Amino acid sequence: ERVFIHCFLDGRDTPPSSAADYVAALQTKIEEIGSGRIATVIGRYYAMDRDKRWERIQRAYDLLVSAVGARAQDPVKAIRESYQRGVTDEFVEPIVVTRDGDEPVATIHEGDAVIFFNFRPDRARQLTRALAIAGFDEFPITNRPALDFVCFSVYDVTFPLPVAFRTPKHQNILADVFARFSVENFRLAETEKYAHVTYFFNGGTEKEFRCEQRLLVPSSRLATYDLEPAMSAFQITNNVLRILDEGRTDIFIVNFANPDMVGHTGKLDKTIEACQYVDTCLGWITKAMRSARGMTLITADHGNAEQMIDPKTGQPQTAHTTNPVPFHLIDEASRGVKLREGGALEDVGPTMLGLLGIEKPVEMTGRDLREA
């Protein structure tokens, strides 16, 4: 009776109009076990922003704490009505589930125990700050309940909150090896992917390693990135070329967000445009690296832009794919070198170290992608 579920709808890593079926299945399970009720529904666009769009987080906060949103007795029906208005899962606006007329099923209030079930830190941090971290001031809060708040994983090492599953300690990741061998490395990305070249690349730790430098290029403040498919790719590229010319680093680790972030919108024409912008930027960087007698490695950690229509539903595909990704080695000194078949992401680090003449540590189970 006292368990309430606040649903954050996906629509990016799932088909864009699939949440109604998931919520219906959840309701069936609730009825089967006789415990729990759905209290609110909102799209991830609001509740799981990671780009400091605090006005979005405020809408989620006001829904959860103060029941600010459209009223609906049936959450599945309300989601389907959103579809009819052309609003897919990611963008579903705050819905307050009601009982006994207009009475909210539940809000988050003083003394509640809250478990945030999202395992990935970057999209859980902002809402966690608003709900549970003292001194939060990104938007005005008049109703701030004291909560027993549990993070599913380590969202931020500075959060004084209990954690259900702590991040395992990784030994001898690339950042460790670079530090040990004094390999200067420069990390660049725009806001949307900055965590990927820092926190995630460093094995889930916030700290900056020795020999590591960082540059954050701000992402444009847009509703969705199909409105500006170039994103911040040219600013990133200009910084790479400038730092290369200054001779300030041995290695660049760069993330271009465009194919993924624009691909998530499901807009084919804009995703093609996004890929063309990145292709132009990669061309400039590769040319500059060759002039500097450097080498360039180009890869991805998942697919997205290469499949824009879901073959099962015929709907726009907004989710990642599990398709193989390319790996390109552009290096004058490696002419004639062949790359082997059957590579995996675990092989990228050992390949980088091999090209640097550094023996990979035993903890790295991948293999050099170059054929012996």
Short mmCIF file of C-alpha atoms in Angstrom, two decimals:
data_model
loop_
_atom_site.label_atom_id
_atom_site.label_comp_id
_atom_site.label_asym_id
_atom_site.label_seq_id
_atom_site.Cartn_x
_atom_site.Cartn_y
_atom_site.Cartn_z
CA GLU A 1 0.00 0.00 0.00
CA ARG A 2 2.80 2.39 0.80
CA VAL A 3 4.99 1.74 -2.27
CA PHE A 4 4.65 4.35 -5.00
CA ILE A 5 6.33 4.38 -8.40
CA HIS A 6 7.30 7.53 -10.28
CA CYS A 7 7.79 6.55 -13.93
CA PHE A 8 10.41 8.24 -16.11
CA LEU A 9 9.71 7.30 -19.73
CA ASP A 10 12.58 6.56 -22.11
CA GLY A 11 11.87 6.64 -25.86
CA ARG A 12 15.53 7.06 -26.82
CA ASP A 13 17.09 3.78 -25.82
CA THR A 14 13.73 2.14 -26.50
CA PRO A 15 11.25 2.67 -29.37
CA PRO A 16 9.78 6.17 -29.08
CA SER A 17 6.21 5.03 -28.38
CA SER A 18 6.80 1.91 -26.31
CA ALA A 19 6.32 3.15 -22.74
CA ALA A 20 2.54 2.64 -22.70
CA ASP A 21 3.10 -1.10 -23.07
CA TYR A 22 5.79 -1.10 -20.38
CA VAL A 23 3.58 0.81 -17.95
CA ALA A 24 0.66 -1.52 -18.70
CA ALA A 25 2.91 -4.50 -17.92
CA LEU A 26 3.97 -2.79 -14.68
CA GLN A 27 0.33 -2.31 -13.70
CA THR A 28 -0.35 -5.99 -14.35
CA LYS A 29 2.56 -6.97 -12.10
CA ILE A 30 1.36 -4.57 -9.38
CA GLU A 31 -2.09 -6.20 -9.44
CA GLU A 32 -0.52 -9.66 -9.42
CA ILE A 33 1.60 -9.08 -6.31
CA GLY A 34 -0.85 -6.77 -4.58
CA SER A 35 1.66 -4.04 -3.80
CA GLY A 36 2.51 -0.63 -5.23
CA ARG A 37 0.81 2.12 -7.20
CA ILE A 38 1.94 4.34 -10.05
CA ALA A 39 1.97 7.93 -8.78
CA THR A 40 3.44 10.07 -11.57
CA VAL A 41 4.64 9.84 -15.17
CA ILE A 42 7.10 12.10 -17.00
CA GLY A 43 9.47 11.89 -19.96
CA ARG A 44 13.23 11.59 -19.51
CA TYR A 45 13.65 14.90 -21.35
CA TYR A 46 12.64 16.59 -18.10
CA ALA A 47 13.56 14.21 -15.28
CA MET A 48 16.93 13.04 -16.59
CA ASP A 49 18.52 16.10 -18.15
CA ARG A 50 22.32 16.17 -17.79
CA ASP A 51 23.07 19.48 -19.50
CA LYS A 52 22.15 21.87 -16.68
CA ARG A 53 18.76 22.68 -18.20
CA TRP A 54 17.43 23.24 -14.70
CA GLU A 55 14.06 24.42 -15.94
CA ARG A 56 13.47 20.83 -17.09
CA ILE A 57 14.52 19.36 -13.75
CA GLN A 58 12.26 21.88 -12.01
CA ARG A 59 9.24 20.50 -13.86
CA ALA A 60 10.14 16.99 -12.69
CA TYR A 61 10.75 18.19 -9.13
CA ASP A 62 7.45 20.06 -8.97
CA LEU A 63 5.65 16.96 -10.26
CA LEU A 64 7.23 14.62 -7.72
CA VAL A 65 6.99 16.87 -4.68
CA SER A 66 4.03 19.17 -5.36
CA ALA A 67 1.89 17.21 -7.86
CA VAL A 68 2.17 19.91 -10.53
CA GLY A 69 1.00 18.37 -13.80
CA ALA A 70 -1.94 17.16 -15.83
CA ARG A 71 -4.35 14.93 -13.90
CA ALA A 72 -5.16 11.40 -15.08
CA GLN A 73 -6.67 8.37 -13.36
CA ASP A 74 -5.21 5.92 -15.90
CA PRO A 75 -1.49 6.44 -16.67
CA VAL A 76 -1.55 4.16 -19.72
CA LYS A 77 -4.47 6.04 -21.24
CA ALA A 78 -2.72 9.35 -20.52
CA ILE A 79 0.46 8.18 -22.27
CA ARG A 80 -1.52 6.99 -25.31
CA GLU A 81 -3.29 10.35 -25.44
CA SER A 82 0.16 11.98 -25.53
CA TYR A 83 0.98 9.81 -28.56
CA GLN A 84 -2.18 11.04 -30.27
CA ARG A 85 -0.93 14.60 -29.78
CA GLY A 86 2.40 13.66 -31.36
CA VAL A 87 4.28 13.59 -28.04
CA THR A 88 6.45 10.47 -27.70
CA ASP A 89 7.80 8.88 -24.52
CA GLU A 90 10.88 11.04 -24.08
CA PHE A 91 8.85 14.26 -24.13
CA VAL A 92 5.74 13.24 -22.18
CA GLU A 93 4.84 16.18 -19.95
CA PRO A 94 4.22 15.78 -16.21
CA ILE A 95 1.24 13.54 -15.39
CA VAL A 96 -0.19 13.25 -11.88
CA VAL A 97 -2.03 9.95 -11.39
CA THR A 98 -5.14 10.52 -9.29
CA ARG A 99 -7.61 8.55 -7.19
CA ASP A 100 -10.94 9.47 -5.62
CA GLY A 101 -11.54 12.21 -8.11
CA ASP A 102 -8.70 14.72 -8.29
CA GLU A 103 -6.61 13.50 -5.34
CA PRO A 104 -2.98 12.59 -6.27
CA VAL A 105 -2.05 8.97 -5.57
CA ALA A 106 1.12 10.19 -3.83
CA THR A 107 3.82 12.82 -3.77
CA ILE A 108 7.31 12.59 -2.33
CA HIS A 109 7.01 14.14 1.12
CA GLU A 110 8.73 14.53 4.46
CA GLY A 111 10.25 11.33 5.83
CA ASP A 112 9.80 9.26 2.67
CA ALA A 113 12.33 6.64 1.65
CA VAL A 114 13.25 7.13 -2.01
CA ILE A 115 15.21 4.71 -4.20
CA PHE A 116 16.38 6.19 -7.51
CA PHE A 117 16.63 3.13 -9.73
CA ASN A 118 18.68 4.62 -12.57
CA PHE A 119 22.09 2.94 -12.65
CA ARG A 120 23.82 5.41 -14.95
CA PRO A 121 25.15 8.43 -13.03
CA ASP A 122 25.19 11.24 -15.57
CA ARG A 123 21.42 11.39 -16.03
CA ALA A 124 20.58 10.93 -12.36
CA ARG A 125 22.79 13.61 -10.81
CA GLN A 126 20.75 16.75 -11.40
CA LEU A 127 17.44 15.47 -10.03
CA THR A 128 19.28 13.89 -7.10
CA ARG A 129 20.87 17.27 -6.31
CA ALA A 130 17.45 18.93 -6.33
CA LEU A 131 15.82 16.30 -4.12
CA ALA A 132 18.53 15.37 -1.67
CA ILE A 133 21.62 17.61 -1.61
CA ALA A 134 21.82 20.48 0.88
CA GLY A 135 22.51 23.94 -0.50
CA PHE A 136 20.86 23.32 -3.87
CA ASP A 137 19.98 26.67 -5.45
CA GLU A 138 19.62 26.16 -9.19
CA PHE A 139 15.91 26.99 -8.95
CA PRO A 140 13.75 28.23 -6.07
CA ILE A 141 12.35 25.52 -3.80
CA THR A 142 9.64 26.29 -1.25
CA ASN A 143 8.79 22.69 -0.39
CA ARG A 144 11.93 20.62 0.27
CA PRO A 145 11.14 17.38 2.15
CA ALA A 146 13.78 15.60 4.22
CA LEU A 147 14.20 12.16 2.65
CA ASP A 148 15.96 8.86 3.17
CA PHE A 149 17.38 8.85 -0.36
CA VAL A 150 19.27 5.90 -1.87
CA CYS A 151 21.26 6.12 -5.12
CA PHE A 152 21.28 2.94 -7.21
CA SER A 153 24.96 3.49 -8.10
CA VAL A 154 27.55 6.17 -7.29
CA TYR A 155 26.04 9.21 -8.97
CA ASP A 156 28.68 11.59 -7.60
CA VAL A 157 31.41 10.86 -5.08
CA THR A 158 30.59 14.11 -3.29
CA PHE A 159 26.98 13.11 -2.57
CA PRO A 160 26.63 12.14 1.14
CA LEU A 161 24.00 9.53 0.28
CA PRO A 162 23.78 5.75 0.66
CA VAL A 163 24.49 3.75 -2.51
CA ALA A 164 22.99 0.38 -3.40
CA PHE A 165 25.76 -0.77 -5.77
CA ARG A 166 29.18 0.83 -5.55
CA THR A 167 31.45 1.25 -8.56
CA PRO A 168 34.10 -1.49 -8.73
CA LYS A 169 37.68 -0.27 -8.57
CA HIS A 170 39.40 -0.62 -11.94
CA GLN A 171 43.16 -1.15 -12.06
CA ASN A 172 45.49 -0.23 -14.92
CA ILE A 173 42.98 1.50 -17.15
CA LEU A 174 44.38 3.68 -19.94
CA ALA A 175 44.48 6.74 -17.67
CA ASP A 176 46.68 4.80 -15.22
CA VAL A 177 49.04 3.72 -17.98
CA PHE A 178 49.26 7.23 -19.46
CA ALA A 179 50.12 8.61 -16.01
CA ARG A 180 52.73 5.94 -15.33
CA PHE A 181 54.50 6.48 -18.67
CA SER A 182 54.05 10.30 -18.60
CA VAL A 183 51.90 10.34 -21.75
CA GLU A 184 50.26 13.77 -21.88
CA ASN A 185 46.63 13.38 -22.93
CA PHE A 186 44.02 16.02 -23.65
CA ARG A 187 40.28 15.25 -23.33
CA LEU A 188 37.83 17.35 -25.36
CA ALA A 189 34.06 17.12 -25.79
CA GLU A 190 30.97 19.27 -25.60
CA THR A 191 28.73 19.19 -22.56
CA GLU A 192 26.54 16.32 -23.77
CA LYS A 193 29.51 13.94 -23.99
CA TYR A 194 32.02 15.47 -21.59
CA ALA A 195 31.45 12.73 -19.00
CA HIS A 196 32.27 10.14 -21.65
CA VAL A 197 35.84 11.38 -22.16
CA THR A 198 36.40 12.00 -18.44
CA TYR A 199 34.30 10.12 -15.86
CA PHE A 200 33.47 7.08 -18.00
CA PHE A 201 36.84 6.94 -19.76
CA ASN A 202 38.50 6.97 -16.34
CA GLY A 203 36.63 3.90 -15.14
CA GLY A 204 33.81 5.69 -13.37
CA THR A 205 35.94 8.06 -11.29
CA GLU A 206 35.69 11.84 -11.19
CA LYS A 207 39.36 12.51 -10.48
CA GLU A 208 41.73 13.97 -13.04
CA PHE A 209 44.77 11.72 -13.49
CA ARG A 210 48.37 12.88 -13.78
CA CYS A 211 49.26 14.00 -17.34
CA GLU A 212 45.57 14.56 -18.09
CA GLN A 213 44.14 17.86 -19.31
CA ARG A 214 40.50 18.64 -20.06
CA LEU A 215 38.48 21.10 -22.10
CA LEU A 216 34.70 21.36 -21.98
CA VAL A 217 33.04 23.03 -24.98
CA PRO A 218 29.49 24.12 -24.04
CA SER A 219 26.61 22.49 -25.88
CA SER A 220 24.02 24.84 -27.36
CA ARG A 221 20.90 25.29 -25.25
CA LEU A 222 18.33 23.80 -27.61
CA ALA A 223 15.20 21.74 -27.10
CA THR A 224 16.53 19.01 -29.42
CA TYR A 225 19.69 18.81 -31.50
CA ASP A 226 17.97 18.33 -34.87
CA LEU A 227 17.54 22.11 -34.61
CA GLU A 228 21.34 22.50 -34.88
CA PRO A 229 22.94 19.33 -36.30
CA ALA A 230 26.42 20.91 -36.24
CA MET A 231 26.17 21.11 -32.43
CA SER A 232 29.63 22.19 -31.13
CA ALA A 233 31.69 20.09 -33.55
CA PHE A 234 33.47 23.04 -35.17
CA GLN A 235 34.39 24.61 -31.82
CA ILE A 236 35.81 21.26 -30.67
CA THR A 237 37.78 20.93 -33.90
CA ASN A 238 39.18 24.46 -33.68
CA ASN A 239 40.43 23.72 -30.16
CA VAL A 240 42.02 20.44 -31.25
CA LEU A 241 43.85 22.20 -34.09
CA ARG A 242 44.98 25.03 -31.79
CA ILE A 243 46.29 22.70 -29.08
CA LEU A 244 47.99 20.51 -31.69
CA ASP A 245 49.72 23.57 -33.14
CA GLU A 246 50.86 24.58 -29.64
CA GLY A 247 52.36 21.12 -29.05
CA ARG A 248 50.70 20.79 -25.65
CA THR A 249 49.87 17.08 -25.65
CA ASP A 250 50.86 13.63 -26.90
CA ILE A 251 47.32 12.27 -27.32
CA PHE A 252 43.88 13.74 -27.95
CA ILE A 253 40.77 11.92 -26.76
CA VAL A 254 37.87 13.60 -28.55
CA ASN A 255 34.15 12.84 -28.67
CA PHE A 256 31.87 14.19 -31.40
CA ALA A 257 28.31 13.94 -30.12
CA ASN A 258 26.45 14.74 -33.36
CA PRO A 259 25.64 11.33 -34.90
CA ASP A 260 24.39 10.01 -31.56
CA MET A 261 22.53 13.04 -30.21
CA VAL A 262 20.89 13.99 -33.52
CA GLY A 263 20.31 10.31 -34.27
CA HIS A 264 18.28 10.09 -31.06
CA THR A 265 15.76 12.54 -32.52
CA GLY A 266 14.81 10.06 -35.24
CA LYS A 267 15.12 12.76 -37.94
CA LEU A 268 16.91 11.13 -40.88
CA ASP A 269 17.72 14.27 -42.88
CA LYS A 270 19.15 16.07 -39.85
CA THR A 271 21.15 13.01 -38.80
CA ILE A 272 22.71 12.83 -42.27
CA GLU A 273 23.58 16.51 -41.92
CA ALA A 274 25.11 15.85 -38.48
CA CYS A 275 27.30 13.08 -39.90
CA GLN A 276 28.44 15.35 -42.73
CA TYR A 277 29.55 18.00 -40.24
CA VAL A 278 31.54 15.45 -38.25
CA ASP A 279 33.03 14.06 -41.46
CA THR A 280 34.27 17.56 -42.34
CA CYS A 281 35.77 18.03 -38.88
CA LEU A 282 37.46 14.63 -38.94
CA GLY A 283 38.93 15.52 -42.32
CA TRP A 284 40.51 18.67 -40.93
CA ILE A 285 41.85 16.90 -37.86
CA THR A 286 43.23 13.98 -39.86
CA LYS A 287 44.97 16.32 -42.30
CA ALA A 288 46.54 18.28 -39.43
CA MET A 289 47.64 15.09 -37.68
CA ARG A 290 49.31 13.80 -40.85
CA SER A 291 51.11 17.13 -41.25
CA ALA A 292 52.32 16.79 -37.65
CA ARG A 293 53.40 13.18 -38.36
CA GLY A 294 50.82 11.93 -35.94
CA MET A 295 48.23 9.18 -36.25
CA THR A 296 44.45 9.21 -35.99
CA LEU A 297 42.18 6.46 -34.66
CA ILE A 298 38.46 6.76 -35.41
CA THR A 299 35.83 4.50 -33.85
CA ALA A 300 32.55 4.48 -31.90
CA ASP A 301 31.29 2.62 -28.87
CA HIS A 302 27.85 1.85 -30.34
CA GLY A 303 25.73 2.40 -33.43
CA ASN A 304 22.84 4.82 -33.89
CA ALA A 305 22.89 6.98 -37.01
CA GLU A 306 23.37 4.04 -39.40
CA GLN A 307 19.85 2.69 -38.68
CA MET A 308 17.15 5.32 -38.50
CA ILE A 309 14.07 3.15 -39.17
CA ASP A 310 13.05 0.32 -36.85
CA PRO A 311 12.77 -2.71 -39.18
CA LYS A 312 10.09 -4.29 -36.96
CA THR A 313 7.77 -1.32 -36.52
CA GLY A 314 8.62 0.97 -39.43
CA GLN A 315 8.82 3.84 -36.90
CA PRO A 316 11.79 6.18 -36.61
CA GLN A 317 14.49 4.46 -34.57
CA THR A 318 15.80 6.64 -31.78
CA ALA A 319 17.69 3.97 -29.84
CA HIS A 320 21.27 2.75 -30.05
CA THR A 321 22.00 -0.33 -32.13
CA THR A 322 24.23 -3.33 -31.50
CA ASN A 323 25.68 -3.23 -35.01
CA PRO A 324 29.48 -3.51 -35.40
CA VAL A 325 31.23 -0.15 -35.60
CA PRO A 326 34.21 0.79 -37.79
CA PHE A 327 37.76 1.23 -36.57
CA HIS A 328 40.07 3.35 -38.74
CA LEU A 329 43.82 3.74 -38.30
CA ILE A 330 45.25 6.64 -40.32
CA ASP A 331 49.03 6.65 -39.98
CA GLU A 332 51.74 7.05 -42.61
CA ALA A 333 54.09 4.84 -40.59
CA SER A 334 51.49 2.06 -40.61
CA ARG A 335 51.12 1.79 -44.39
CA GLY A 336 50.65 -1.85 -45.31
CA VAL A 337 49.48 -2.80 -41.82
CA LYS A 338 46.27 -4.83 -41.82
CA LEU A 339 43.66 -4.77 -39.10
CA ARG A 340 42.27 -8.13 -38.08
CA GLU A 341 38.64 -9.20 -38.19
CA GLY A 342 36.49 -9.72 -35.11
CA GLY A 343 37.65 -6.77 -33.04
CA ALA A 344 35.85 -5.44 -29.97
CA LEU A 345 35.92 -2.31 -27.84
CA GLU A 346 38.26 -4.03 -25.39
CA ASP A 347 40.86 -4.06 -28.20
CA VAL A 348 41.04 -0.28 -28.68
CA GLY A 349 43.15 0.40 -25.57
CA PRO A 350 45.72 -2.32 -26.31
CA THR A 351 45.96 -1.04 -29.90
CA MET A 352 46.65 2.51 -28.70
CA LEU A 353 49.33 1.26 -26.33
CA GLY A 354 50.86 -0.92 -29.04
CA LEU A 355 51.12 2.07 -31.36
CA LEU A 356 52.86 3.97 -28.53
CA GLY A 357 55.27 1.10 -27.94
CA ILE A 358 53.88 0.44 -24.45
CA GLU A 359 53.14 -3.08 -23.26
CA LYS A 360 49.54 -3.51 -22.21
CA PRO A 361 48.90 -4.40 -18.54
CA VAL A 362 47.64 -7.88 -17.69
CA GLU A 363 44.27 -6.44 -16.65
CA MET A 364 43.54 -5.53 -20.28
CA THR A 365 42.01 -8.63 -21.85
CA GLY A 366 41.75 -7.14 -25.34
CA ARG A 367 44.31 -7.57 -28.13
CA ASP A 368 46.03 -5.24 -30.57
CA LEU A 369 43.83 -4.88 -33.66
CA ARG A 370 46.84 -4.88 -35.96
CA GLU A 371 47.64 -8.21 -37.52
CA ALA A 372 50.97 -9.60 -36.31
#
